[in-house]
Short mmCIF file of N, CA, C and O in Angstrom, two decimals:
data_model
loop_
_atom_site.label_atom_id
_atom_site.label_comp_id
_atom_site.label_asym_id
_atom_site.label_seq_id
_atom_site.Cartn_x
_atom_site.Cartn_y
_atom_site.Cartn_z
N MET A 1 4.71 -19.19 6.23
CA MET A 1 3.40 -19.16 7.48
C MET A 1 1.98 -18.34 6.50
O MET A 1 2.27 -17.27 6.46
N GLU A 2 0.99 -19.06 6.60
CA GLU A 2 0.15 -18.49 5.63
C GLU A 2 -1.19 -18.23 6.69
O GLU A 2 -1.60 -19.10 7.53
N ARG A 3 -1.51 -17.09 6.80
CA ARG A 3 -2.82 -16.62 7.51
C ARG A 3 -3.85 -16.87 6.95
O ARG A 3 -4.45 -16.87 5.73
N LYS A 4 -5.04 -17.51 7.86
CA LYS A 4 -6.39 -17.59 7.49
C LYS A 4 -7.42 -16.74 7.91
O LYS A 4 -7.16 -16.55 8.93
N PHE A 5 -8.21 -15.66 7.12
CA PHE A 5 -9.12 -14.90 8.22
C PHE A 5 -10.33 -15.30 7.81
O PHE A 5 -10.55 -15.53 6.56
N ASN A 6 -11.62 -15.22 8.71
CA ASN A 6 -12.53 -15.39 8.69
C ASN A 6 -13.34 -14.25 7.78
O ASN A 6 -14.38 -14.81 6.84
N LYS A 7 -12.78 -12.95 7.85
CA LYS A 7 -13.45 -11.98 7.28
C LYS A 7 -12.52 -11.30 7.17
O LYS A 7 -11.10 -11.37 6.78
N GLN A 8 -12.80 -10.11 6.01
CA GLN A 8 -11.90 -9.32 5.06
C GLN A 8 -11.23 -8.39 6.19
O GLN A 8 -11.89 -7.77 6.94
N PRO A 9 -9.87 -8.26 6.04
CA PRO A 9 -9.50 -7.78 7.22
C PRO A 9 -9.29 -6.42 6.95
O PRO A 9 -9.24 -5.99 5.49
N LYS A 10 -9.45 -5.34 7.79
CA LYS A 10 -9.33 -3.84 7.51
C LYS A 10 -8.22 -3.49 7.74
O LYS A 10 -7.21 -3.42 8.84
N LEU A 11 -7.47 -2.74 6.42
CA LEU A 11 -6.13 -2.21 6.61
C LEU A 11 -5.80 -0.84 6.57
O LEU A 11 -6.87 -0.27 6.15
N HIS A 12 -5.23 -0.42 6.99
CA HIS A 12 -4.84 1.25 6.91
C HIS A 12 -4.55 1.78 5.99
O HIS A 12 -4.27 3.21 5.46
N ILE A 13 -4.06 0.80 4.53
CA ILE A 13 -3.58 1.50 3.32
C ILE A 13 -4.71 0.79 2.02
O ILE A 13 -5.04 -0.35 2.12
N ARG A 14 -5.03 1.70 1.65
CA ARG A 14 -6.01 1.21 0.31
C ARG A 14 -5.20 1.95 -0.79
O ARG A 14 -4.56 2.74 -1.24
N THR A 15 -6.05 1.13 -2.63
CA THR A 15 -5.15 1.23 -3.10
C THR A 15 -5.57 3.12 -3.86
O THR A 15 -6.68 3.54 -3.42
N GLY A 16 -4.50 3.71 -4.09
CA GLY A 16 -4.67 5.23 -4.87
C GLY A 16 -4.00 5.74 -3.38
O GLY A 16 -3.98 7.16 -3.77
N ASP A 17 -3.78 5.29 -2.39
CA ASP A 17 -3.41 6.20 -1.07
C ASP A 17 -1.86 6.34 -1.31
O ASP A 17 -1.18 6.13 -2.36
N THR A 18 -1.44 7.80 -1.04
CA THR A 18 -0.11 7.88 -1.14
C THR A 18 0.91 7.48 0.15
O THR A 18 0.22 7.69 1.37
N VAL A 19 1.84 6.56 0.16
CA VAL A 19 2.48 6.11 1.55
C VAL A 19 3.64 6.29 1.46
O VAL A 19 4.94 6.60 0.44
N LYS A 20 4.42 6.55 2.54
CA LYS A 20 6.21 6.79 2.44
C LYS A 20 6.37 4.80 3.21
O LYS A 20 5.89 4.59 3.91
N VAL A 21 7.43 4.75 2.75
CA VAL A 21 8.44 3.68 3.31
C VAL A 21 8.81 3.87 4.35
O VAL A 21 10.00 4.33 4.68
N LEU A 22 8.65 2.65 5.69
CA LEU A 22 9.30 3.25 6.50
C LEU A 22 10.57 2.03 6.68
O LEU A 22 11.52 2.57 7.40
N SER A 23 11.04 0.88 6.51
CA SER A 23 12.28 0.26 6.25
C SER A 23 12.56 -0.57 4.88
O SER A 23 11.55 -0.61 4.11
N GLY A 24 13.59 -1.00 4.62
CA GLY A 24 13.95 -1.21 3.69
C GLY A 24 14.78 -0.62 3.25
O GLY A 24 15.46 0.44 3.07
N ASP A 25 15.54 -1.13 1.43
CA ASP A 25 16.25 -0.26 0.56
C ASP A 25 15.81 0.95 0.24
O ASP A 25 16.52 2.06 0.01
N ASP A 26 14.24 1.17 0.25
CA ASP A 26 13.90 2.40 -0.47
C ASP A 26 13.36 3.32 0.74
O ASP A 26 12.09 4.12 0.83
N LYS A 27 13.53 3.17 2.23
CA LYS A 27 13.41 3.52 3.03
C LYS A 27 13.43 5.44 2.96
O LYS A 27 13.99 6.06 2.46
N GLY A 28 11.91 6.00 3.16
CA GLY A 28 12.01 7.04 3.47
C GLY A 28 10.86 7.77 2.09
O GLY A 28 10.89 8.84 1.88
N LYS A 29 11.44 6.79 0.80
CA LYS A 29 10.77 7.33 -0.31
C LYS A 29 9.41 7.47 -0.45
O LYS A 29 8.53 6.80 0.39
N THR A 30 8.35 8.13 -0.83
CA THR A 30 7.01 8.09 -0.92
C THR A 30 6.58 7.57 -2.49
O THR A 30 7.10 7.74 -3.21
N GLY A 31 5.18 7.19 -2.35
CA GLY A 31 4.73 6.64 -3.79
C GLY A 31 3.29 6.51 -3.65
O GLY A 31 2.77 6.49 -2.63
N LYS A 32 2.61 6.07 -4.98
CA LYS A 32 1.50 6.24 -5.00
C LYS A 32 1.31 4.68 -4.96
O LYS A 32 1.59 3.46 -5.46
N VAL A 33 0.00 4.00 -4.26
CA VAL A 33 -0.54 2.22 -4.29
C VAL A 33 -0.95 2.23 -5.34
O VAL A 33 -2.13 2.68 -5.50
N LEU A 34 -0.61 1.10 -6.03
CA LEU A 34 -0.87 0.68 -7.06
C LEU A 34 -2.06 -0.43 -6.92
O LEU A 34 -3.23 -0.71 -7.51
N SER A 35 -1.44 -1.45 -5.96
CA SER A 35 -2.94 -2.38 -5.39
C SER A 35 -2.22 -2.96 -4.31
O SER A 35 -1.12 -2.89 -4.07
N VAL A 36 -3.24 -3.63 -3.96
CA VAL A 36 -3.25 -3.96 -2.42
C VAL A 36 -3.57 -5.83 -2.25
O VAL A 36 -4.81 -6.05 -2.86
N ASN A 37 -2.86 -6.55 -1.85
CA ASN A 37 -2.71 -7.91 -1.90
C ASN A 37 -3.63 -8.44 -0.43
O ASN A 37 -2.94 -8.24 0.55
N LEU A 38 -4.89 -8.55 -0.01
CA LEU A 38 -5.25 -8.64 1.34
C LEU A 38 -4.92 -9.93 1.66
O LEU A 38 -4.44 -9.87 3.00
N GLU A 39 -4.93 -11.20 1.22
CA GLU A 39 -4.49 -12.34 1.76
C GLU A 39 -3.17 -12.25 2.17
O GLU A 39 -2.77 -12.64 3.14
N LYS A 40 -1.87 -11.74 1.39
CA LYS A 40 -0.70 -11.75 1.63
C LYS A 40 -0.09 -10.37 2.76
O LYS A 40 1.02 -10.40 3.46
N ARG A 41 -1.31 -9.38 2.56
CA ARG A 41 -0.62 -8.22 3.40
C ARG A 41 0.22 -7.40 3.02
O ARG A 41 1.07 -6.68 3.75
N ARG A 42 0.19 -7.74 1.54
CA ARG A 42 1.18 -6.86 0.87
C ARG A 42 0.90 -5.98 -0.21
O ARG A 42 -0.42 -5.94 -0.75
N ALA A 43 1.58 -4.64 -0.82
CA ALA A 43 0.97 -3.91 -1.46
C ALA A 43 2.11 -3.56 -2.54
O ALA A 43 3.16 -3.30 -2.05
N VAL A 44 1.70 -3.04 -3.62
CA VAL A 44 2.59 -2.57 -4.76
C VAL A 44 2.49 -1.06 -4.82
O VAL A 44 1.49 -0.73 -4.68
N VAL A 45 3.83 -0.42 -4.57
CA VAL A 45 3.95 1.11 -4.65
C VAL A 45 4.66 1.26 -5.87
O VAL A 45 5.64 0.96 -6.05
N GLU A 46 4.15 2.28 -6.57
CA GLU A 46 4.66 3.09 -7.92
C GLU A 46 5.95 3.60 -7.26
O GLU A 46 6.63 4.03 -6.36
N GLY A 47 7.42 2.89 -7.81
CA GLY A 47 8.60 3.25 -7.85
C GLY A 47 9.36 2.66 -7.09
O GLY A 47 10.29 2.77 -6.51
N ILE A 48 8.38 2.19 -5.96
CA ILE A 48 9.50 1.75 -4.57
C ILE A 48 9.88 -0.28 -4.86
O ILE A 48 8.59 -0.90 -5.92
N ASN A 49 10.75 -0.83 -4.73
CA ASN A 49 11.11 -2.20 -4.65
C ASN A 49 11.15 -2.60 -5.88
O ASN A 49 10.41 -3.51 -6.50
N THR A 50 11.84 -1.78 -7.29
CA THR A 50 11.83 -2.41 -8.17
C THR A 50 12.41 -3.30 -8.79
O THR A 50 13.77 -3.55 -7.48
N VAL A 51 12.20 -4.30 -9.22
CA VAL A 51 13.16 -5.59 -9.45
C VAL A 51 13.27 -5.58 -10.80
O VAL A 51 12.68 -5.48 -11.78
N THR A 52 14.07 -6.61 -11.24
CA THR A 52 14.33 -6.89 -12.72
C THR A 52 13.97 -8.32 -12.82
O THR A 52 14.36 -9.15 -12.26
N LYS A 53 13.32 -8.15 -14.13
CA LYS A 53 12.73 -9.33 -14.56
C LYS A 53 13.32 -10.13 -15.84
O LYS A 53 13.08 -9.08 -16.73
N HIS A 54 13.03 -11.06 -16.03
CA HIS A 54 14.03 -11.56 -17.53
C HIS A 54 12.76 -12.09 -17.82
O HIS A 54 11.87 -12.94 -17.44
N VAL A 55 12.20 -11.43 -19.24
CA VAL A 55 11.24 -11.95 -19.92
C VAL A 55 11.57 -12.45 -21.05
O VAL A 55 12.24 -12.09 -21.75
N LYS A 56 10.73 -13.96 -21.41
CA LYS A 56 11.16 -14.81 -22.62
C LYS A 56 9.91 -13.92 -23.58
O LYS A 56 9.28 -13.59 -23.37
N PRO A 57 11.00 -14.03 -25.07
CA PRO A 57 10.25 -13.71 -25.95
C PRO A 57 8.68 -14.26 -26.47
O PRO A 57 8.73 -15.62 -26.14
N THR A 58 7.67 -13.68 -26.36
CA THR A 58 6.74 -14.36 -26.83
C THR A 58 6.36 -13.60 -28.25
O THR A 58 6.54 -12.64 -28.82
N ALA A 59 4.75 -14.09 -28.80
CA ALA A 59 4.13 -13.34 -29.79
C ALA A 59 4.07 -11.84 -29.58
O ALA A 59 4.07 -11.33 -30.39
N THR A 60 3.28 -11.62 -28.86
CA THR A 60 3.46 -10.38 -28.39
C THR A 60 4.44 -9.11 -28.00
O THR A 60 4.44 -8.06 -28.41
N ASN A 61 5.33 -10.38 -27.43
CA ASN A 61 6.94 -9.48 -27.30
C ASN A 61 8.07 -10.36 -27.55
O ASN A 61 8.48 -10.94 -27.10
N PRO A 62 8.22 -10.20 -28.71
CA PRO A 62 9.60 -10.97 -29.79
C PRO A 62 10.40 -10.85 -29.69
O PRO A 62 11.62 -11.63 -29.30
N GLN A 63 11.05 -9.77 -28.89
CA GLN A 63 11.89 -9.13 -27.99
C GLN A 63 12.56 -9.87 -26.80
O GLN A 63 13.62 -10.29 -26.94
N GLY A 64 11.93 -9.89 -26.24
CA GLY A 64 11.98 -10.46 -24.66
C GLY A 64 12.97 -9.61 -24.15
O GLY A 64 12.52 -8.27 -23.91
N GLY A 65 13.83 -9.79 -23.31
CA GLY A 65 14.72 -9.06 -22.84
C GLY A 65 14.32 -8.95 -21.03
O GLY A 65 13.94 -9.72 -20.36
N ILE A 66 14.96 -7.75 -20.56
CA ILE A 66 15.12 -7.63 -19.01
C ILE A 66 14.18 -6.31 -18.91
O ILE A 66 13.99 -5.30 -19.22
N GLU A 67 13.25 -6.68 -18.08
CA GLU A 67 12.33 -5.28 -17.57
C GLU A 67 12.16 -5.15 -16.28
O GLU A 67 12.60 -6.27 -15.35
N LYS A 68 11.95 -3.50 -15.94
CA LYS A 68 11.88 -3.58 -14.69
C LYS A 68 10.63 -3.34 -13.82
O LYS A 68 9.89 -2.40 -14.67
N ARG A 69 9.79 -3.73 -12.97
CA ARG A 69 8.63 -3.71 -11.96
C ARG A 69 9.29 -3.57 -10.83
O ARG A 69 9.41 -4.26 -10.05
N GLU A 70 7.77 -3.21 -10.31
CA GLU A 70 7.46 -2.75 -8.98
C GLU A 70 7.30 -4.06 -8.18
O GLU A 70 6.25 -4.87 -8.78
N ALA A 71 7.79 -4.61 -7.03
CA ALA A 71 7.29 -6.25 -6.58
C ALA A 71 6.72 -5.33 -5.50
O ALA A 71 7.00 -4.43 -4.55
N ALA A 72 5.73 -6.48 -4.18
CA ALA A 72 5.15 -6.04 -3.55
C ALA A 72 5.77 -5.80 -1.97
O ALA A 72 7.02 -6.20 -2.24
N VAL A 73 5.14 -4.77 -1.06
CA VAL A 73 6.19 -4.31 -0.10
C VAL A 73 4.90 -4.73 1.11
O VAL A 73 3.97 -4.63 0.87
N HIS A 74 5.64 -5.48 2.31
CA HIS A 74 4.50 -5.57 3.14
C HIS A 74 4.09 -4.74 3.80
O HIS A 74 4.61 -3.05 3.94
N ILE A 75 2.27 -4.41 4.22
CA ILE A 75 1.90 -3.32 4.74
C ILE A 75 2.82 -2.60 5.68
O ILE A 75 2.78 -1.65 6.02
N SER A 76 3.30 -3.43 6.86
CA SER A 76 3.70 -3.20 8.41
C SER A 76 4.97 -1.78 7.95
O SER A 76 5.25 -0.92 8.66
N ASN A 77 5.51 -2.11 6.61
CA ASN A 77 6.50 -1.02 6.01
C ASN A 77 6.24 -0.10 5.70
O ASN A 77 7.25 1.05 4.78
N LEU A 78 4.68 0.21 5.47
CA LEU A 78 4.44 1.58 5.06
C LEU A 78 3.47 2.58 5.85
O LEU A 78 2.82 1.68 6.55
N MET A 79 3.66 3.63 5.56
CA MET A 79 2.68 4.41 6.47
C MET A 79 2.02 5.41 5.43
O MET A 79 2.67 6.02 4.71
N LEU A 80 0.49 5.94 5.87
CA LEU A 80 -0.04 6.85 4.73
C LEU A 80 0.73 8.18 5.00
O LEU A 80 1.01 8.73 6.67
N VAL A 81 0.39 8.71 4.06
CA VAL A 81 0.94 10.86 3.81
C VAL A 81 -0.13 11.40 4.42
O VAL A 81 -1.03 10.88 3.68
N ASP A 82 -0.23 12.18 5.33
CA ASP A 82 -1.62 12.91 5.34
C ASP A 82 -1.51 13.84 4.47
O ASP A 82 -0.64 14.53 4.13
N PRO A 83 -2.40 14.15 3.83
CA PRO A 83 -2.68 14.90 2.57
C PRO A 83 -2.55 16.48 2.82
O PRO A 83 -2.86 17.30 2.23
N LYS A 84 -2.67 16.88 4.34
CA LYS A 84 -2.81 17.94 4.74
C LYS A 84 -1.36 18.69 4.94
O LYS A 84 -1.36 19.77 4.47
N THR A 85 -0.42 17.96 5.21
CA THR A 85 1.01 18.24 5.91
C THR A 85 1.96 17.63 4.80
O THR A 85 2.91 18.20 5.25
N GLY A 86 1.77 16.17 4.51
CA GLY A 86 2.64 15.75 3.74
C GLY A 86 3.57 14.93 4.63
O GLY A 86 4.37 13.98 3.77
N ASP A 87 3.56 14.74 6.16
CA ASP A 87 4.13 13.71 6.86
C ASP A 87 3.28 12.80 6.78
O ASP A 87 1.94 12.42 6.67
N ALA A 88 3.91 11.58 7.20
CA ALA A 88 3.67 10.73 7.67
C ALA A 88 2.86 10.21 8.54
O ALA A 88 3.08 10.92 9.76
N THR A 89 1.87 9.62 8.77
CA THR A 89 0.99 9.38 10.19
C THR A 89 -0.02 8.32 10.26
O THR A 89 -0.03 7.70 9.53
N ARG A 90 0.06 8.28 11.69
CA ARG A 90 -1.08 6.92 12.01
C ARG A 90 -2.06 7.14 11.36
O ARG A 90 -2.72 8.24 11.27
N THR A 91 -3.28 6.06 11.32
CA THR A 91 -4.81 6.69 10.69
C THR A 91 -5.60 5.37 11.65
O THR A 91 -5.39 4.69 12.18
N GLY A 92 -6.63 6.33 12.16
CA GLY A 92 -7.37 5.97 12.88
C GLY A 92 -9.18 5.57 12.06
O GLY A 92 -9.16 6.05 11.14
N ARG A 93 -10.37 4.94 12.71
CA ARG A 93 -11.43 4.64 12.26
C ARG A 93 -12.36 5.50 12.91
O ARG A 93 -12.37 5.05 14.56
N LYS A 94 -13.30 6.62 12.57
CA LYS A 94 -14.61 7.02 13.42
C LYS A 94 -15.64 6.93 12.48
O LYS A 94 -15.60 7.16 11.23
N GLN A 95 -16.83 7.25 13.38
CA GLN A 95 -18.13 7.30 12.25
C GLN A 95 -18.02 9.02 11.94
O GLN A 95 -17.76 9.42 12.23
N GLY A 96 -18.39 8.58 10.34
CA GLY A 96 -18.80 9.77 9.60
C GLY A 96 -20.11 10.46 9.56
O GLY A 96 -20.86 9.86 10.78
N GLU A 97 -20.52 11.90 9.00
CA GLU A 97 -21.48 12.04 9.01
C GLU A 97 -22.95 11.11 8.77
O GLU A 97 -23.84 11.04 9.25
N ASN A 98 -22.56 9.95 7.77
CA ASN A 98 -23.42 9.36 6.97
C ASN A 98 -23.70 8.20 7.89
O ASN A 98 -24.24 7.20 7.42
N GLY A 99 -22.98 7.99 8.98
CA GLY A 99 -22.77 6.49 10.07
C GLY A 99 -21.97 5.65 9.31
O GLY A 99 -21.50 4.75 10.03
N LYS A 100 -21.14 6.05 8.33
CA LYS A 100 -20.27 4.97 7.79
C LYS A 100 -18.88 5.34 8.60
O LYS A 100 -18.56 6.50 9.04
N LEU A 101 -17.91 4.28 8.63
CA LEU A 101 -16.68 4.30 8.97
C LEU A 101 -15.81 4.90 8.16
O LEU A 101 -15.86 4.61 6.77
N VAL A 102 -14.94 6.29 8.80
CA VAL A 102 -14.06 7.04 7.75
C VAL A 102 -12.48 6.95 8.21
O VAL A 102 -12.69 7.04 9.62
N ARG A 103 -11.75 7.18 7.56
CA ARG A 103 -10.31 6.89 7.97
C ARG A 103 -10.47 8.36 8.12
O ARG A 103 -10.37 9.29 8.08
N TYR A 104 -9.33 8.40 9.78
CA TYR A 104 -8.56 9.90 9.64
C TYR A 104 -7.40 10.05 10.25
O TYR A 104 -6.62 8.64 10.64
N SER A 105 -6.75 11.20 10.21
CA SER A 105 -5.01 11.25 10.30
C SER A 105 -5.17 11.48 11.83
O SER A 105 -5.91 12.23 12.63
N LYS A 106 -4.08 10.88 12.51
CA LYS A 106 -4.15 11.05 13.98
C LYS A 106 -3.54 12.24 14.10
O LYS A 106 -3.71 12.58 15.43
N LYS A 107 -2.33 12.66 13.62
CA LYS A 107 -2.30 13.94 13.47
C LYS A 107 -2.80 14.78 13.49
O LYS A 107 -2.54 16.03 14.62
N THR A 108 -3.48 15.18 12.30
CA THR A 108 -4.14 16.32 12.02
C THR A 108 -5.68 16.26 12.74
O THR A 108 -6.37 17.36 12.80
N GLY A 109 -6.14 14.86 12.68
CA GLY A 109 -7.47 14.90 12.73
C GLY A 109 -8.53 14.53 11.40
O GLY A 109 -9.84 14.71 11.35
N GLU A 110 -7.72 15.10 10.34
CA GLU A 110 -8.37 15.24 9.12
C GLU A 110 -9.01 14.15 8.77
O GLU A 110 -8.00 12.96 8.49
N VAL A 111 -10.13 13.90 8.02
CA VAL A 111 -10.65 13.30 7.27
C VAL A 111 -10.31 12.58 6.01
O VAL A 111 -9.75 13.78 5.10
N ILE A 112 -9.40 11.12 5.80
CA ILE A 112 -8.91 11.18 4.49
C ILE A 112 -9.84 10.13 3.46
O ILE A 112 -10.72 9.34 3.97
N ASN A 113 -10.15 10.75 2.52
CA ASN A 113 -10.81 10.55 1.27
C ASN A 113 -10.56 9.17 0.84
O ASN A 113 -9.25 8.85 0.65
N GLY A 114 -11.22 8.40 0.55
CA GLY A 114 -10.57 6.88 0.02
C GLY A 114 -11.52 5.67 0.28
O GLY A 114 -12.00 5.50 0.87
#
């Protein structure tokens, strides 16, 4: 089932955030978000959901072989880590001093940069 959105969805996770995995084989682990796919609502997290990929020999990689790489995780299985406490927290949006929306931690009320 593919979702179509009229405008870009606002997600609670962005590239560069530190997140905690809520479910799956890597439950409880934390990592840094490397990339986010908005259409599929999935994120690639450093060191999480590693899969083995069989690589064919090419001109750039004449050896080929098996390599490990991170696969995407659905965003609903990730929770942002509060930079102040280091615990997983829900996030909200409020207007900052300059009038733009900023993310904040629901636990501490601290504004999350990013």
